[in-house]
């Protein structure tokens, strides 16, 4: 760990201590070089000075361990902006301070958009340089600490792309490893946004099929006839417009895995064909005379209770039993609140990087709210909330004002009615769901995508619910 101090220590002290940080200076003017070297060395930094872009690129490719990079815009052999891009690409955590001539502040602003930390305007005062470099070095220290912490966390609590350290998630990781090697179908059940697709990916990646394709079929987003064609393909001339033969996804995924997402929405025809593939490992493309043999592992995901659908006659019982040979139930986020801080940090890191923002964390009241909230849209909703917070953040923390109003405003949890005799729980839940959906649609001015966001649902899931509940708007 390096010792990072401000610039105010005197000479005799800093000679015995570790340097206050390593600074790289790139400027071709000898006077500036001398002034900066002298000034920064006196403040306890280890300073390296270069005069052209080529030398800097060379050095940066070998050594990225700098606290601060002071970079001039006008270089004899290149544009400082290009060096900035190069440096940030190679070392995204590098803290860069641009040196700019008086009157070219627009340049500095565009540099900051590219991730520069700040800028110095020539001619500068010594005190200004000391102050800015000290701040930059402090930021470098924080970035490094954050990165180390995050790495440690991720290595410890990550399974493929799934994050979580709760007991239930650790059990899930073990279970995935157990089932990955078999060829059995796995039915992945869980509320919207609990990570069903991630689990399916993890099963594929941990299986001997990992080198073969992993395809996702979302039956809800394609009309039934098209789905059949997409899945099984067709022979030449099978129907008007079928000028050539077409391979279906089943054939394209041969040797690999297919995830049937939202399996509850597939039509009866496709259910029958699917059952045949699962039983006989073969299928007939539309209009073909000979069936094809394939070796495809089938995974299915659903956020509806398939057993209920079987009872209602909307899903084939035989197919259900085939699918549910192994089933995984993903816990909703509210049942594993201890994963919330970890997930929140994970998404914070992702979205600060993506948006090139300097947000370091959450204010304590925000974290309390995140822990308390019910997360009907589960991890997807949490991800959206953090992304929004990062985009709206103006300082180095995410504050309550950046959270969606429904999380913190009054009436954040809608009043729940008591039990009514003669109305079963399922009916009550359905009614309640319909009320919330109508409300959200109204708030969103009828725009389903926006309403889905309010409810923390995927637009396709909301659409499905609207259809099922017969909501008109
Ligand atoms: N445990 C987790 N760790 C990290 N990211 C997660 C986790 N669970 C979910 N996510 C993220 O949340 C989002 C939703 O996950 P995913 O698509 O797998 O959910 P789902 O259960 O399939 O939801 P739906 O039923 O709405 O399709 C994705 O961006 C995913 O990366
Ligand atoms: Mg999904």
CSV table of N, CA and C and ligand atoms in Angstrom, one decimal, residues 193 195-197 218 259 261-262 301 380 458, ligand 2:
chain,number,residue,atom,x,y,z
A,193,UNK,N,-36.9,-11.4,-13.4
A,193,UNK,CA,-35.7,-10.6,-12.9
A,193,UNK,C,-34.9,-11.3,-11.9
A,195,UNK,N,-32.9,-13.9,-12.5
A,195,UNK,CA,-31.6,-14.4,-13.0
A,195,UNK,C,-31.8,-15.7,-13.7
A,196,UNK,N,-32.9,-16.1,-14.2
A,196,UNK,CA,-33.2,-17.4,-14.8
A,196,UNK,C,-32.3,-17.6,-16.0
A,197,UNK,N,-32.1,-16.5,-16.8
A,197,UNK,CA,-31.3,-16.7,-18.0
A,197,UNK,C,-29.8,-16.8,-17.6
A,218,UNK,N,-37.3,-17.1,-27.3
A,218,UNK,CA,-38.4,-16.5,-26.5
A,218,UNK,C,-39.7,-16.6,-27.2
A,259,UNK,N,-32.3,-22.7,-24.6
A,259,UNK,CA,-33.2,-22.3,-23.5
A,259,UNK,C,-34.5,-21.8,-24.1
A,261,UNK,N,-37.3,-19.8,-23.2
A,261,UNK,CA,-37.6,-18.7,-22.2
A,261,UNK,C,-39.1,-18.5,-22.2
A,262,UNK,N,-39.7,-18.3,-21.1
A,262,UNK,CA,-41.1,-18.2,-21.0
A,262,UNK,C,-41.9,-19.3,-21.6
A,301,UNK,N,-37.4,-21.9,-19.0
A,301,UNK,CA,-37.5,-21.0,-17.9
A,301,UNK,C,-39.0,-20.5,-17.9
A,380,UNK,N,-33.3,-7.4,-11.7
A,380,UNK,CA,-33.3,-6.5,-12.9
A,380,UNK,C,-33.8,-5.1,-12.4
A,458,UNK,N,-40.1,-6.8,-17.1
A,458,UNK,CA,-39.7,-6.7,-18.5
A,458,UNK,C,-40.9,-6.4,-19.4
B,2,LIG,MG1,-35.5,-14.1,-18.8
